[in-house]
């Protein structure tokens, strides 16, 4: 199952040419990823972020582009999420994100719990 999350562009997002700034676009993708974590999705940290900017993303008043997110891999201590921000029916930004289960008390990675595996497996597409 894919997680679909509409994102809100703000008037401060674009540059002088009307294109959404690349750093702000990453924030939009992060908002969608955080929306996936409801409950046992847990204490995860971002370990890797690979981004492809495939086309320009434009600011338009009132428009809410959608970020589609799904899990492509679940490992022992980490998982990979693919995210695509779509505008005008085309993927503008594609990101692959590695999230690692983390124990903040010991400052180390830890194995995913059964509850976390179950949570993230809902979004698994291979």
PDB file of C-alpha atoms in Angstrom:
ATOM      1  CA  UNK A   1       0.000   0.000   0.000  1.00  0.00           C
ATOM      2  CA  UNK A   2       1.254   3.476  -0.766  1.00  0.00           C
ATOM      3  CA  UNK A   3       0.918   6.346   1.625  1.00  0.00           C
ATOM      4  CA  UNK A   4      -0.492   9.415  -0.120  1.00  0.00           C
ATOM      5  CA  UNK A   5       0.096  12.804   1.477  1.00  0.00           C
ATOM      6  CA  UNK A   6      -0.874  16.167  -0.069  1.00  0.00           C
ATOM      7  CA  UNK A   7       1.647  18.870   0.793  1.00  0.00           C
ATOM      8  CA  UNK A   8       1.066  22.597   1.116  1.00  0.00           C
ATOM      9  CA  UNK A   9       3.326  24.893  -0.847  1.00  0.00           C
ATOM     10  CA  UNK A  10       3.903  28.331   0.677  1.00  0.00           C
ATOM     11  CA  UNK A  11       4.522  31.643  -1.059  1.00  0.00           C
ATOM     12  CA  UNK A  12       8.017  31.676   0.488  1.00  0.00           C
ATOM     13  CA  UNK A  13       8.995  28.357  -1.172  1.00  0.00           C
ATOM     14  CA  UNK A  14       9.859  29.513  -4.712  1.00  0.00           C
ATOM     15  CA  UNK A  15      12.865  31.393  -5.996  1.00  0.00           C
ATOM     16  CA  UNK A  16      12.621  34.488  -8.209  1.00  0.00           C
ATOM     17  CA  UNK A  17      11.692  32.334 -11.238  1.00  0.00           C
ATOM     18  CA  UNK A  18       8.759  30.649  -9.465  1.00  0.00           C
ATOM     19  CA  UNK A  19      10.507  27.302  -8.933  1.00  0.00           C
ATOM     20  CA  UNK A  20      10.268  25.688  -5.509  1.00  0.00           C
ATOM     21  CA  UNK A  21      13.677  25.780  -3.848  1.00  0.00           C
ATOM     22  CA  UNK A  22      15.395  22.365  -3.703  1.00  0.00           C
ATOM     23  CA  UNK A  23      15.864  22.502   0.072  1.00  0.00           C
ATOM     24  CA  UNK A  24      12.199  23.343   0.637  1.00  0.00           C
ATOM     25  CA  UNK A  25      11.211  20.427  -1.607  1.00  0.00           C
ATOM     26  CA  UNK A  26      13.111  18.100   0.737  1.00  0.00           C
ATOM     27  CA  UNK A  27      11.106  19.512   3.616  1.00  0.00           C
ATOM     28  CA  UNK A  28       7.866  18.661   1.780  1.00  0.00           C
ATOM     29  CA  UNK A  29       9.051  15.089   1.309  1.00  0.00           C
ATOM     30  CA  UNK A  30       9.997  14.929   4.985  1.00  0.00           C
ATOM     31  CA  UNK A  31       6.495  16.106   5.976  1.00  0.00           C
ATOM     32  CA  UNK A  32       5.011  13.207   4.006  1.00  0.00           C
ATOM     33  CA  UNK A  33       7.436  10.719   5.536  1.00  0.00           C
ATOM     34  CA  UNK A  34       6.640  11.889   9.059  1.00  0.00           C
ATOM     35  CA  UNK A  35       2.935  11.432   8.313  1.00  0.00           C
ATOM     36  CA  UNK A  36       3.668   7.717   7.752  1.00  0.00           C
ATOM     37  CA  UNK A  37       4.926   7.357  11.315  1.00  0.00           C
ATOM     38  CA  UNK A  38       1.742   6.945  13.327  1.00  0.00           C
ATOM     39  CA  UNK A  39       2.218   4.817  16.417  1.00  0.00           C
ATOM     40  CA  UNK A  40       4.819   2.052  16.352  1.00  0.00           C
ATOM     41  CA  UNK A  41       6.581   3.481  13.300  1.00  0.00           C
ATOM     42  CA  UNK A  42       8.899   4.566  16.004  1.00  0.00           C
ATOM     43  CA  UNK A  43      12.168   6.106  16.887  1.00  0.00           C
ATOM     44  CA  UNK A  44      13.843   6.165  13.500  1.00  0.00           C
ATOM     45  CA  UNK A  45      16.633   8.381  12.254  1.00  0.00           C
ATOM     46  CA  UNK A  46      17.484   9.294   8.695  1.00  0.00           C
ATOM     47  CA  UNK A  47      20.723   7.586   7.667  1.00  0.00           C
ATOM     48  CA  UNK A  48      20.735   8.191   3.918  1.00  0.00           C
ATOM     49  CA  UNK A  49      18.900  10.409   1.470  1.00  0.00           C
ATOM     50  CA  UNK A  50      19.273  10.120  -2.305  1.00  0.00           C
ATOM     51  CA  UNK A  51      17.272  12.603  -4.368  1.00  0.00           C
ATOM     52  CA  UNK A  52      16.591  12.956  -8.078  1.00  0.00           C
ATOM     53  CA  UNK A  53      15.135  16.271  -9.223  1.00  0.00           C
ATOM     54  CA  UNK A  54      13.365  15.146 -12.403  1.00  0.00           C
ATOM     55  CA  UNK A  55      11.536  18.315 -13.390  1.00  0.00           C
ATOM     56  CA  UNK A  56      10.875  21.777 -12.037  1.00  0.00           C
ATOM     57  CA  UNK A  57       8.406  22.094  -9.192  1.00  0.00           C
ATOM     58  CA  UNK A  58       6.315  25.258  -9.395  1.00  0.00           C
ATOM     59  CA  UNK A  59       4.556  27.241  -6.703  1.00  0.00           C
ATOM     60  CA  UNK A  60       0.882  27.813  -7.515  1.00  0.00           C
ATOM     61  CA  UNK A  61      -1.526  29.438  -5.082  1.00  0.00           C
ATOM     62  CA  UNK A  62      -3.773  26.859  -3.425  1.00  0.00           C
ATOM     63  CA  UNK A  63      -2.209  23.868  -5.162  1.00  0.00           C
ATOM     64  CA  UNK A  64      -1.446  20.822  -3.007  1.00  0.00           C
ATOM     65  CA  UNK A  65       0.865  18.408  -4.831  1.00  0.00           C
ATOM     66  CA  UNK A  66       0.876  14.846  -3.536  1.00  0.00           C
ATOM     67  CA  UNK A  67       3.787  12.830  -2.168  1.00  0.00           C
ATOM     68  CA  UNK A  68       3.423   9.098  -2.632  1.00  0.00           C
ATOM     69  CA  UNK A  69       5.560   6.991  -0.273  1.00  0.00           C
ATOM     70  CA  UNK A  70       6.151   3.268   0.089  1.00  0.00           C
ATOM     71  CA  UNK A  71       8.679   0.891   1.631  1.00  0.00           C
ATOM     72  CA  UNK A  72      10.978  -0.966  -0.762  1.00  0.00           C
ATOM     73  CA  UNK A  73      13.069  -2.880   1.787  1.00  0.00           C
ATOM     74  CA  UNK A  74      12.852  -3.906   5.437  1.00  0.00           C
ATOM     75  CA  UNK A  75      16.084  -5.101   7.019  1.00  0.00           C
ATOM     76  CA  UNK A  76      17.078  -6.047  10.557  1.00  0.00           C
ATOM     77  CA  UNK A  77      17.804  -2.509  11.769  1.00  0.00           C
ATOM     78  CA  UNK A  78      16.753  -0.315   8.869  1.00  0.00           C
ATOM     79  CA  UNK A  79      14.289   0.143   6.036  1.00  0.00           C
ATOM     80  CA  UNK A  80      14.185   2.024   2.755  1.00  0.00           C
ATOM     81  CA  UNK A  81      11.344   4.322   1.720  1.00  0.00           C
ATOM     82  CA  UNK A  82      10.795   5.516  -1.855  1.00  0.00           C
ATOM     83  CA  UNK A  83       9.010   8.862  -2.162  1.00  0.00           C
ATOM     84  CA  UNK A  84       7.725  10.675  -5.234  1.00  0.00           C
ATOM     85  CA  UNK A  85       6.377  14.205  -5.316  1.00  0.00           C
ATOM     86  CA  UNK A  86       3.989  14.561  -8.247  1.00  0.00           C
ATOM     87  CA  UNK A  87       2.870  17.761  -9.967  1.00  0.00           C
ATOM     88  CA  UNK A  88       0.843  17.953 -13.188  1.00  0.00           C
ATOM     89  CA  UNK A  89       0.691  14.146 -13.310  1.00  0.00           C
ATOM     90  CA  UNK A  90       4.475  13.787 -13.479  1.00  0.00           C
ATOM     91  CA  UNK A  91       7.067  12.891 -10.867  1.00  0.00           C
ATOM     92  CA  UNK A  92       9.019  16.043 -10.100  1.00  0.00           C
ATOM     93  CA  UNK A  93      11.157  14.687  -7.264  1.00  0.00           C
ATOM     94  CA  UNK A  94      12.069  11.108  -6.365  1.00  0.00           C
ATOM     95  CA  UNK A  95      13.834  10.226  -3.120  1.00  0.00           C
ATOM     96  CA  UNK A  96      15.135   7.020  -1.605  1.00  0.00           C
ATOM     97  CA  UNK A  97      15.447   7.289   2.151  1.00  0.00           C
ATOM     98  CA  UNK A  98      17.118   4.851   4.543  1.00  0.00           C
ATOM     99  CA  UNK A  99      15.708   4.999   8.057  1.00  0.00           C
ATOM    100  CA  UNK A 100      17.452   3.262  10.961  1.00  0.00           C
ATOM    101  CA  UNK A 101      15.812   2.129  14.205  1.00  0.00           C
ATOM    102  CA  UNK A 102      17.603   4.038  16.935  1.00  0.00           C
ATOM    103  CA  UNK A 103      17.989   3.810  20.700  1.00  0.00           C
ATOM    104  CA  UNK A 104      18.554   7.371  21.893  1.00  0.00           C
ATOM    105  CA  UNK A 105      19.493   6.241  25.417  1.00  0.00           C
ATOM    106  CA  UNK A 106      22.489   4.251  24.151  1.00  0.00           C
ATOM    107  CA  UNK A 107      23.072   6.367  21.013  1.00  0.00           C
ATOM    108  CA  UNK A 108      23.156   3.261  18.812  1.00  0.00           C
ATOM    109  CA  UNK A 109      21.072   1.517  16.190  1.00  0.00           C
ATOM    110  CA  UNK A 110      18.855  -1.335  17.330  1.00  0.00           C
ATOM    111  CA  UNK A 111      16.813  -4.094  15.700  1.00  0.00           C
ATOM    112  CA  UNK A 112      13.312  -3.226  14.517  1.00  0.00           C
ATOM    113  CA  UNK A 113      10.631  -4.455  16.906  1.00  0.00           C
ATOM    114  CA  UNK A 114       7.861  -6.782  15.742  1.00  0.00           C
ATOM    115  CA  UNK A 115       5.375  -3.892  16.039  1.00  0.00           C
ATOM    116  CA  UNK A 116       7.599  -1.648  13.916  1.00  0.00           C
ATOM    117  CA  UNK A 117       7.997  -4.370  11.290  1.00  0.00           C
ATOM    118  CA  UNK A 118       4.235  -4.804  11.165  1.00  0.00           C
ATOM    119  CA  UNK A 119       3.710  -1.047  10.854  1.00  0.00           C
ATOM    120  CA  UNK A 120       6.184  -0.571   7.989  1.00  0.00           C
ATOM    121  CA  UNK A 121       5.182  -3.804   6.238  1.00  0.00           C
ATOM    122  CA  UNK A 122       1.798  -2.171   5.484  1.00  0.00           C
ATOM    123  CA  UNK A 123       3.630   0.040   2.996  1.00  0.00           C
ATOM    124  CA  UNK A 124       5.935  -2.638   1.545  1.00  0.00           C
ATOM    125  CA  UNK A 125       6.093  -2.900  -2.252  1.00  0.00           C
ATOM    126  CA  UNK A 126       8.921  -4.860  -3.799  1.00  0.00           C
TER     127      UNK A 126
END
